[in-house]
mmCIF file of C-alpha atoms (C1' of nucleotides) in Angstrom:
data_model
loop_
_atom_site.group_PDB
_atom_site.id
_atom_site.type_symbol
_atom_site.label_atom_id
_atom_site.label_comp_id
_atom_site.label_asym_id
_atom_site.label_seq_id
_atom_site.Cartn_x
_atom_site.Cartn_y
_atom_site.Cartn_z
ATOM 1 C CA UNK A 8 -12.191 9.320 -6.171
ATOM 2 C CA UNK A 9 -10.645 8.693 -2.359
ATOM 3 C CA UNK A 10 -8.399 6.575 -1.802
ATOM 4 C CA UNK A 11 -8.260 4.374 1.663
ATOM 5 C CA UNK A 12 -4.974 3.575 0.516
ATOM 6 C CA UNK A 13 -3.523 5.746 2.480
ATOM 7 C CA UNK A 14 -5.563 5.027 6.017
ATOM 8 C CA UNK A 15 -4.305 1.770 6.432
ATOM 9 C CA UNK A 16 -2.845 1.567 9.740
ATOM 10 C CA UNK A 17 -4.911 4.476 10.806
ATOM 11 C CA UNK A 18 -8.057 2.137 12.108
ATOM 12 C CA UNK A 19 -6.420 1.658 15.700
ATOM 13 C CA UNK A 20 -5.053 5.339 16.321
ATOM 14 C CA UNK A 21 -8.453 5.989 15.020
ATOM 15 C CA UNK A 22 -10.533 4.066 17.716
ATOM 16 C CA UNK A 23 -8.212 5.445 20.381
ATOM 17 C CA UNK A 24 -9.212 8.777 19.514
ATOM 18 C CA UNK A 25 -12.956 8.007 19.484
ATOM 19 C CA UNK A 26 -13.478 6.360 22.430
ATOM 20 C CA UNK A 27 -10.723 8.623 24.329
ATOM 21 C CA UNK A 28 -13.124 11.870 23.119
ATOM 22 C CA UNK A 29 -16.508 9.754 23.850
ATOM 23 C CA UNK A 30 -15.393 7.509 26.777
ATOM 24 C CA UNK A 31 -16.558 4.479 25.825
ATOM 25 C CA UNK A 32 -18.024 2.945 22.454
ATOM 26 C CA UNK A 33 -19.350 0.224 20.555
ATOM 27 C CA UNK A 34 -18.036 -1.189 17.461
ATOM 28 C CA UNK A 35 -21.299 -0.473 15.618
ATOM 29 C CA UNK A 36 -21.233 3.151 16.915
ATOM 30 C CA UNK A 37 -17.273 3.077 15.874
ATOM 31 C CA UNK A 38 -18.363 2.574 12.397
ATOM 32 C CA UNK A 39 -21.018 4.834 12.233
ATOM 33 C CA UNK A 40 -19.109 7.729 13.881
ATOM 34 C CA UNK A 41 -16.240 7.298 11.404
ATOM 35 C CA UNK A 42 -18.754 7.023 8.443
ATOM 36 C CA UNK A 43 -20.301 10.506 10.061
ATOM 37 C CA UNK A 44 -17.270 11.967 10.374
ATOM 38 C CA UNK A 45 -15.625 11.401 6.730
ATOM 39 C CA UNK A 46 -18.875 12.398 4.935
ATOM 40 C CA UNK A 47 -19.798 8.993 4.295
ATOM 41 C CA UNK A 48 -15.929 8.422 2.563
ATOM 42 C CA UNK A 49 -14.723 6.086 5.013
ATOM 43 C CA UNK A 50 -16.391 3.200 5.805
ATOM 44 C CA UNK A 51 -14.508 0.649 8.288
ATOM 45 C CA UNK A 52 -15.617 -3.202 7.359
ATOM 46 C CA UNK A 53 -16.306 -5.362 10.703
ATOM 47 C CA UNK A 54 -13.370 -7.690 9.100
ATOM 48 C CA UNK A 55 -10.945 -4.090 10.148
ATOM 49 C CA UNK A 56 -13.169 -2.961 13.002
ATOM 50 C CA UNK A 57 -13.528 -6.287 15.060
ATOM 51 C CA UNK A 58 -9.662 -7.527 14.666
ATOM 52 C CA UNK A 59 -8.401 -3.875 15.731
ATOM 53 C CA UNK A 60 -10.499 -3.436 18.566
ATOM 54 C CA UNK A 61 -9.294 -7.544 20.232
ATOM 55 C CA UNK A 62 -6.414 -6.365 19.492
ATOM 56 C CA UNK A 63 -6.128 -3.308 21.743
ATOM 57 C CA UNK A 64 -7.650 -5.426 24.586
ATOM 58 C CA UNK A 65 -5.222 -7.337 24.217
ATOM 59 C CA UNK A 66 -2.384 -4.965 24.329
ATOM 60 C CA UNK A 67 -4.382 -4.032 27.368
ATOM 61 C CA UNK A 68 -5.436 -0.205 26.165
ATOM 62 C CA UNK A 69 -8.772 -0.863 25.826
ATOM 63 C CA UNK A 70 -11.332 -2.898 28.354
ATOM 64 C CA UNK A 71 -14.567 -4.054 27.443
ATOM 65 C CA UNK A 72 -18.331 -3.287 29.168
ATOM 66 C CA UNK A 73 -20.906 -5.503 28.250
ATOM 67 C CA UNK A 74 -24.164 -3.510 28.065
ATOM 68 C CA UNK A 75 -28.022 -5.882 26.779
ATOM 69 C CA UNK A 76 -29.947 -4.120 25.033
ATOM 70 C CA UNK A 77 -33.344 -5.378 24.773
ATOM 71 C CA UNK A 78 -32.001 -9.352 23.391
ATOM 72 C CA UNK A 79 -29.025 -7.768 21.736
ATOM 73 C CA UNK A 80 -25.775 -7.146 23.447
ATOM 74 C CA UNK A 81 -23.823 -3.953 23.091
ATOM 75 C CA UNK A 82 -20.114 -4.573 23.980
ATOM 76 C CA UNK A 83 -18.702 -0.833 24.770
ATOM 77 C CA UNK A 84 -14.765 -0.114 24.834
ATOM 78 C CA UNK A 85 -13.376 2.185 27.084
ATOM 79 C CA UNK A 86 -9.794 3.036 28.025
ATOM 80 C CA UNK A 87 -8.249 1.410 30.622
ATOM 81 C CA UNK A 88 -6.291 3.234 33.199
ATOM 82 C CA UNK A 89 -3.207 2.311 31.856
ATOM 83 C CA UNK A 90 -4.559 3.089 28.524
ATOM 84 C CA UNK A 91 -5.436 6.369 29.319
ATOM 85 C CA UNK A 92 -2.047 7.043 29.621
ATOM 86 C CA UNK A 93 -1.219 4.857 26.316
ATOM 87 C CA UNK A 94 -3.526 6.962 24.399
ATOM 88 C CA UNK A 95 -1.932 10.354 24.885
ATOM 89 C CA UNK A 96 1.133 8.985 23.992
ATOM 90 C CA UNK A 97 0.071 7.621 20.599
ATOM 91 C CA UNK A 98 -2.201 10.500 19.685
ATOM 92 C CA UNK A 99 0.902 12.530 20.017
ATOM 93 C CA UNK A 100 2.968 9.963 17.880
ATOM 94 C CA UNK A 101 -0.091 9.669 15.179
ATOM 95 C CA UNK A 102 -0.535 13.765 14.582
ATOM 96 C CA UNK A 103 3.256 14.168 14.445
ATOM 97 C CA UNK A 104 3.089 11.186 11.923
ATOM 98 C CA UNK A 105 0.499 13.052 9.735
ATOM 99 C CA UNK A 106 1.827 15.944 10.010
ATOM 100 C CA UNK A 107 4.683 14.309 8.425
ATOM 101 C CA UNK A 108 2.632 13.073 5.944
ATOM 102 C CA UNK A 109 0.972 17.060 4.863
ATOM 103 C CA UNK A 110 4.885 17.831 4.938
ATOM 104 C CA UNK A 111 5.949 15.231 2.746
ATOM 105 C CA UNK A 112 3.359 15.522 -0.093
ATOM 106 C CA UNK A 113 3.799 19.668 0.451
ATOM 107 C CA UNK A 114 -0.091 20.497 1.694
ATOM 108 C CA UNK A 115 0.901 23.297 3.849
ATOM 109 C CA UNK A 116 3.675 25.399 3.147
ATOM 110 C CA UNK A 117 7.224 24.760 5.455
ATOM 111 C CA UNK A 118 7.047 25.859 8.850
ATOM 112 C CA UNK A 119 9.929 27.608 9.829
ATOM 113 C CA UNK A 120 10.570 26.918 13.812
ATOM 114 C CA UNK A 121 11.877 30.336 14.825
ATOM 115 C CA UNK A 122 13.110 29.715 18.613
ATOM 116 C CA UNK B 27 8.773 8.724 19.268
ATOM 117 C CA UNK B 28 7.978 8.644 15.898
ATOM 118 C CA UNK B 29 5.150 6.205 14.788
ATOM 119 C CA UNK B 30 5.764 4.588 11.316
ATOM 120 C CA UNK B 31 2.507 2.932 11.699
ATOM 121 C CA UNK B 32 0.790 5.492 9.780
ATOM 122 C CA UNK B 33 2.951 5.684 7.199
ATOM 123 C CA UNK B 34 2.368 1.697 5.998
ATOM 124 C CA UNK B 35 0.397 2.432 2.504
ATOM 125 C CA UNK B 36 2.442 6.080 1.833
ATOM 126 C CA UNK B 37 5.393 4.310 0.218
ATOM 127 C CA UNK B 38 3.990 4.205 -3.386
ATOM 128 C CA UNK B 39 2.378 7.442 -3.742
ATOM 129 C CA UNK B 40 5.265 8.955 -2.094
ATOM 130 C CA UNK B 41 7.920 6.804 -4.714
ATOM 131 C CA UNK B 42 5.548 8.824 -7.472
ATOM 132 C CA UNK B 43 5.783 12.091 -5.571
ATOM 133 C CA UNK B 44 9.240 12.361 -5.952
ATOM 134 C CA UNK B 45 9.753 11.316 -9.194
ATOM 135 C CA UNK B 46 6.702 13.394 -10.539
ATOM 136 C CA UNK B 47 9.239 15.975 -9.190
ATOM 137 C CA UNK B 48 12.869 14.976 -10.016
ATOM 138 C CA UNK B 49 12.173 13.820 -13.307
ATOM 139 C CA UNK B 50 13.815 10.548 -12.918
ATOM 140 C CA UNK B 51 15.179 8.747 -9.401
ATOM 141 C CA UNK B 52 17.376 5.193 -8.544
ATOM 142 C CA UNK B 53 16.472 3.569 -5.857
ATOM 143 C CA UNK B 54 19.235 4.450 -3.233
ATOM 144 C CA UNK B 55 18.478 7.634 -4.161
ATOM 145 C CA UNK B 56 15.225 8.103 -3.230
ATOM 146 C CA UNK B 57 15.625 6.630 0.307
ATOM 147 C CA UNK B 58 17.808 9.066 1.325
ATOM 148 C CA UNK B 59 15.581 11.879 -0.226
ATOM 149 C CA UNK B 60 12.890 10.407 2.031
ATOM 150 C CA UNK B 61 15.532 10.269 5.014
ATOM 151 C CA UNK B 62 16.321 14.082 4.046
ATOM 152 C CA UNK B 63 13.094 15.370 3.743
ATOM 153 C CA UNK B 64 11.594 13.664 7.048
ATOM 154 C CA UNK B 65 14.719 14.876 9.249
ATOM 155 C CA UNK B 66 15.972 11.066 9.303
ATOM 156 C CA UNK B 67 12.919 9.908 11.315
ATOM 157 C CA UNK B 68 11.348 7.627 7.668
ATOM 158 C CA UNK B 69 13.588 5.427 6.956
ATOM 159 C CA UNK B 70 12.656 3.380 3.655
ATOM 160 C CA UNK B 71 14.030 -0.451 3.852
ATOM 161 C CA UNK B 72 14.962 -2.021 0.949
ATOM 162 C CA UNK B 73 12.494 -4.462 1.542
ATOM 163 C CA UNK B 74 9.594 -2.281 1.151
ATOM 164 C CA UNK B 75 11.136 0.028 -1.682
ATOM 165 C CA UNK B 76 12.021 -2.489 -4.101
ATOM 166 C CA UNK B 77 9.037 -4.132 -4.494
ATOM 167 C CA UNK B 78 7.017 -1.470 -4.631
ATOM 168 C CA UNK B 79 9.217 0.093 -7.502
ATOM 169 C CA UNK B 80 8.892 -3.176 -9.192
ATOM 170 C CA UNK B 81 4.866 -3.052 -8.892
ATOM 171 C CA UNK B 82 5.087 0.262 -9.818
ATOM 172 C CA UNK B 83 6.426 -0.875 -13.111
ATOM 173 C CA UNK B 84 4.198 -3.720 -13.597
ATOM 174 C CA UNK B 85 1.355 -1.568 -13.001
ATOM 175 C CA UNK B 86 2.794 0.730 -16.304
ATOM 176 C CA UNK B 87 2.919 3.599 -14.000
ATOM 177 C CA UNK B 88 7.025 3.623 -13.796
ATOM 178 C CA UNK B 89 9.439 2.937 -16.510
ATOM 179 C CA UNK B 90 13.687 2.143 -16.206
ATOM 180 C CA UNK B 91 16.136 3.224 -17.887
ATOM 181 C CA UNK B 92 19.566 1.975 -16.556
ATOM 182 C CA UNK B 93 23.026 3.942 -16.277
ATOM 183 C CA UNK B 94 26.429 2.442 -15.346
ATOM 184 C CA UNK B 95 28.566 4.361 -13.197
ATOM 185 C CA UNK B 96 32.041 3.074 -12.837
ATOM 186 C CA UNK B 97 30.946 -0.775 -12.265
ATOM 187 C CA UNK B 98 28.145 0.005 -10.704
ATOM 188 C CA UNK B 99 24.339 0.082 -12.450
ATOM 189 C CA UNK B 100 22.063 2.388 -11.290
ATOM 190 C CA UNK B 101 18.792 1.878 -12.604
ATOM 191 C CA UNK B 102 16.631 5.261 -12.523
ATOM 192 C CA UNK B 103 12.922 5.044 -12.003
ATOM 193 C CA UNK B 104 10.784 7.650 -14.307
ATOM 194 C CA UNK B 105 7.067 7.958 -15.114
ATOM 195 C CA UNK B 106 5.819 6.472 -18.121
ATOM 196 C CA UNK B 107 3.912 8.620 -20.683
ATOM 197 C CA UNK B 108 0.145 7.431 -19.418
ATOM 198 C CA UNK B 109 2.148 7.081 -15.388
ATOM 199 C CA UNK B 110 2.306 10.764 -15.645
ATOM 200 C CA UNK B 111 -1.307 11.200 -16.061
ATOM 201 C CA UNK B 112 -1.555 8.666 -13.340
ATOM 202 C CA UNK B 113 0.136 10.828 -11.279
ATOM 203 C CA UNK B 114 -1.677 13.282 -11.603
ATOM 204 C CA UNK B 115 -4.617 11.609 -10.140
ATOM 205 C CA UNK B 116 -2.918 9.511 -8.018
ATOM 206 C CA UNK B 117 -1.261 13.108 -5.813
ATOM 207 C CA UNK B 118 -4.905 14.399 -5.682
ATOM 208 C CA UNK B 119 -6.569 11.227 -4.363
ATOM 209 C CA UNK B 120 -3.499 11.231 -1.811
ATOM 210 C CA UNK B 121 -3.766 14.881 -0.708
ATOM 211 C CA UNK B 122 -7.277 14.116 -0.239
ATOM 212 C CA UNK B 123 -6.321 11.299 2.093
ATOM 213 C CA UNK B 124 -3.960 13.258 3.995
ATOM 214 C CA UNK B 125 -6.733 16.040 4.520
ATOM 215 C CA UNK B 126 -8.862 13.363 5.337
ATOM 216 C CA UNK B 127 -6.568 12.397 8.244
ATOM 217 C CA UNK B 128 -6.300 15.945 9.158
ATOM 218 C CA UNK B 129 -9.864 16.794 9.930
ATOM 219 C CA UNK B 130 -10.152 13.104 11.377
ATOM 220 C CA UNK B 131 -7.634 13.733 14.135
ATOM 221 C CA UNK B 132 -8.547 16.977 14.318
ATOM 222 C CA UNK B 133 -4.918 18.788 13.158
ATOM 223 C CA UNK B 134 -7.014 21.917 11.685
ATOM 224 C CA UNK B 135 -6.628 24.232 12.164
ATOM 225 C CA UNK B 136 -2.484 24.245 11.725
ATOM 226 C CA UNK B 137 -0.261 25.628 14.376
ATOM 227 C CA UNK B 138 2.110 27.883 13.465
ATOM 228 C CA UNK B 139 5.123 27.897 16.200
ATOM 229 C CA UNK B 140 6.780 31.229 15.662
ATOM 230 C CA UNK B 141 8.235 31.746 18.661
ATOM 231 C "C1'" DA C 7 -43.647 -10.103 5.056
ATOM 232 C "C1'" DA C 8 -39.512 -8.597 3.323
ATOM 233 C "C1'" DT C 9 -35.883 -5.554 3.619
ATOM 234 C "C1'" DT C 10 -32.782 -2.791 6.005
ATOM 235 C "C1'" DA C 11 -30.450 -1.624 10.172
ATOM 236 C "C1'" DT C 12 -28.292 -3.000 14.301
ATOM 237 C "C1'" DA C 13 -24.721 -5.951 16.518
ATOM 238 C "C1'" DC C 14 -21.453 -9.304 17.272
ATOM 239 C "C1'" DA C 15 -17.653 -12.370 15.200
ATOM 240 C "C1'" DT C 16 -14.364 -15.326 12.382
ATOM 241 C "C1'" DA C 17 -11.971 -17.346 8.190
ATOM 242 C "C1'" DA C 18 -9.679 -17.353 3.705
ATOM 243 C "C1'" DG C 19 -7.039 -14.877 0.906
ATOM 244 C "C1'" DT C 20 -4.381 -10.698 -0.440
ATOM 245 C "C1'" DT C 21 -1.421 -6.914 0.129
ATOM 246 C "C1'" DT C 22 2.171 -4.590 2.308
ATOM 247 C "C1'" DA C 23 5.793 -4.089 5.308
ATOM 248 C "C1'" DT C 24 9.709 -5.954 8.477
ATOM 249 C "C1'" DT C 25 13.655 -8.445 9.148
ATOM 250 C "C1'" DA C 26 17.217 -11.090 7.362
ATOM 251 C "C1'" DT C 27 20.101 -12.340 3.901
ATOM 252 C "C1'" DG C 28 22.873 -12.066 -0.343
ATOM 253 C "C1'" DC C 29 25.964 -10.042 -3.790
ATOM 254 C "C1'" DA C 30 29.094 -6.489 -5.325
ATOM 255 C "C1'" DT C 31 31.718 -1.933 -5.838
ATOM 256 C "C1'" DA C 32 33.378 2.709 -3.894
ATOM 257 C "C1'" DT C 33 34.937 5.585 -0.439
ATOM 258 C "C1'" DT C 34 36.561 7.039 3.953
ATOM 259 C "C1'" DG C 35 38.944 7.118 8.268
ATOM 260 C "C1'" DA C 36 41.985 5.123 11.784
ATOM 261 C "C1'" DT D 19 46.421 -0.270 4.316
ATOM 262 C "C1'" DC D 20 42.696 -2.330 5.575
ATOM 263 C "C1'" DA D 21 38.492 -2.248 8.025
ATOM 264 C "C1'" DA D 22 34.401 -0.055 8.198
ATOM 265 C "C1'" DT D 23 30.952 2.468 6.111
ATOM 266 C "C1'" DA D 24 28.453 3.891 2.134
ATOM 267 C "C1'" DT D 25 26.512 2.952 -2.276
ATOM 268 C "C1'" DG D 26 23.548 -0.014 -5.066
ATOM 269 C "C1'" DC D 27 20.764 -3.781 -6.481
ATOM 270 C "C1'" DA D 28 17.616 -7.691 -5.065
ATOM 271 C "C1'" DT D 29 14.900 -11.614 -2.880
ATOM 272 C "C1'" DA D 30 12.940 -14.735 0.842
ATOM 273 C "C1'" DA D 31 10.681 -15.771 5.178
ATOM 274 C "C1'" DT D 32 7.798 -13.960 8.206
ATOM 275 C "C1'" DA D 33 4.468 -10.843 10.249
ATOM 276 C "C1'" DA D 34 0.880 -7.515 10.254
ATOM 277 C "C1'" DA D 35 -3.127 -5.440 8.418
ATOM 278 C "C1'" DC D 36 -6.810 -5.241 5.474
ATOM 279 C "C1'" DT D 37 -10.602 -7.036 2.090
ATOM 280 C "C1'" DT D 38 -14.067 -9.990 1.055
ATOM 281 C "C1'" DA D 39 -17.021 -13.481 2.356
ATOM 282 C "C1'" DT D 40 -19.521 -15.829 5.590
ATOM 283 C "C1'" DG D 41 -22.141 -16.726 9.891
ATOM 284 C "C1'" DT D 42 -25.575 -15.760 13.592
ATOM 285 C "C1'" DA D 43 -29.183 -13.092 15.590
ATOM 286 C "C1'" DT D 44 -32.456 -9.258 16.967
ATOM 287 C "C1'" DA D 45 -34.939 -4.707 15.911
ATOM 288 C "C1'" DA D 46 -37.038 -1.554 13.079
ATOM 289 C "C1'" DT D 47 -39.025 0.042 8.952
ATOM 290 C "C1'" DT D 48 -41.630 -0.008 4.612
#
DNA sequence: AATTATACATAAGTTTATTATGCATATTGA
DNA sequence: TCAATATGCATAATAAACTTATGTATAATT
């Protein structure tokens, strides 16, 4: 069995990476991608998804692009310029968190900075 | 900087890591293992660490057993006979997770520095 | 025609962590 | 020696994040 446990407080990091890689996306698409991308293990609710990404337009990382179509609208995210800068920063911070975490719970074997 | 964001959900499977391994731990104890073992960057409040020992032992997973030394009780933390096969499953679904995370933020494969 | 997929969003409740506080003993350094 | 730090437990108020449920609506598929 696989436990989300362990991904909360990954959603946002998560989204940053996304759209940062893709340039802009939708929450749908978000979900999908993630789904895709986990092998169907994943699977982020719109209750995560929706909260996560108003929150990060908020925090003013993320701006939004409102795109119709046919009757339906599709609201895209995309960095903004300020959180283009934002997001290299906290991709840093998030892959020297997990590597933390493979350190921790001993899934690679010590790496031994010789310098 | 070091994000702690990522870490919110490790604090339980890490509490059983570490006492899968040292037999038996006390509280104190195993926030300054964590401090060790993370170079001082995860810093485990009492706050979060208490609690979680005490669902821990709700859940059956953890059982006490209390030692005085000098005036001072410290109450070790072990697994419980069916906790250890808890464990068991518990560390794989975690690893999992972590590998998860891995491939999802694109950390494989590892970098080696050996400079 | 009904079901599933696409697409947004919020609200109630739960879980988990942060920050603050509280109590008490032991050790260390100025 | 005495003040500060370390050891050791714990809870309470608050905040953050997630789950589950609900709501609305269009598009596509069977």
């Amino acid at each position: 069995m696989f436990s989300q446990e362990i991904l909360k407080g990954t959603i946002k990091p998560l989204i940053i990476k996304l759209i940062n890689e893709e340039g802009k996306m939708y929450g749908y698409q978000i979900t999908q991608k993630v789904k895709e991308l986990s092998s169907q293990k994943i699977v982020i609710t719109e209750g995560a998804l929706y909260p996560a990404l108003h929150k990060l337009v908020e925090e003013g990382i993320l701006v939004t692009e409102s795109e119709w179509v046919g009757n339906r609208e599709r609201k895209y995210y995309l960095l903004s310029e300020s959180g283009k800068q934002t997001a290299v920063t906290k991709l840093e911070e998030i892959k020297e968190s997990i590597l933390m975490l493979v350190q921790l719970f001993d899934l690679k074997p010590l790496v031994y900075d010789v310098k």
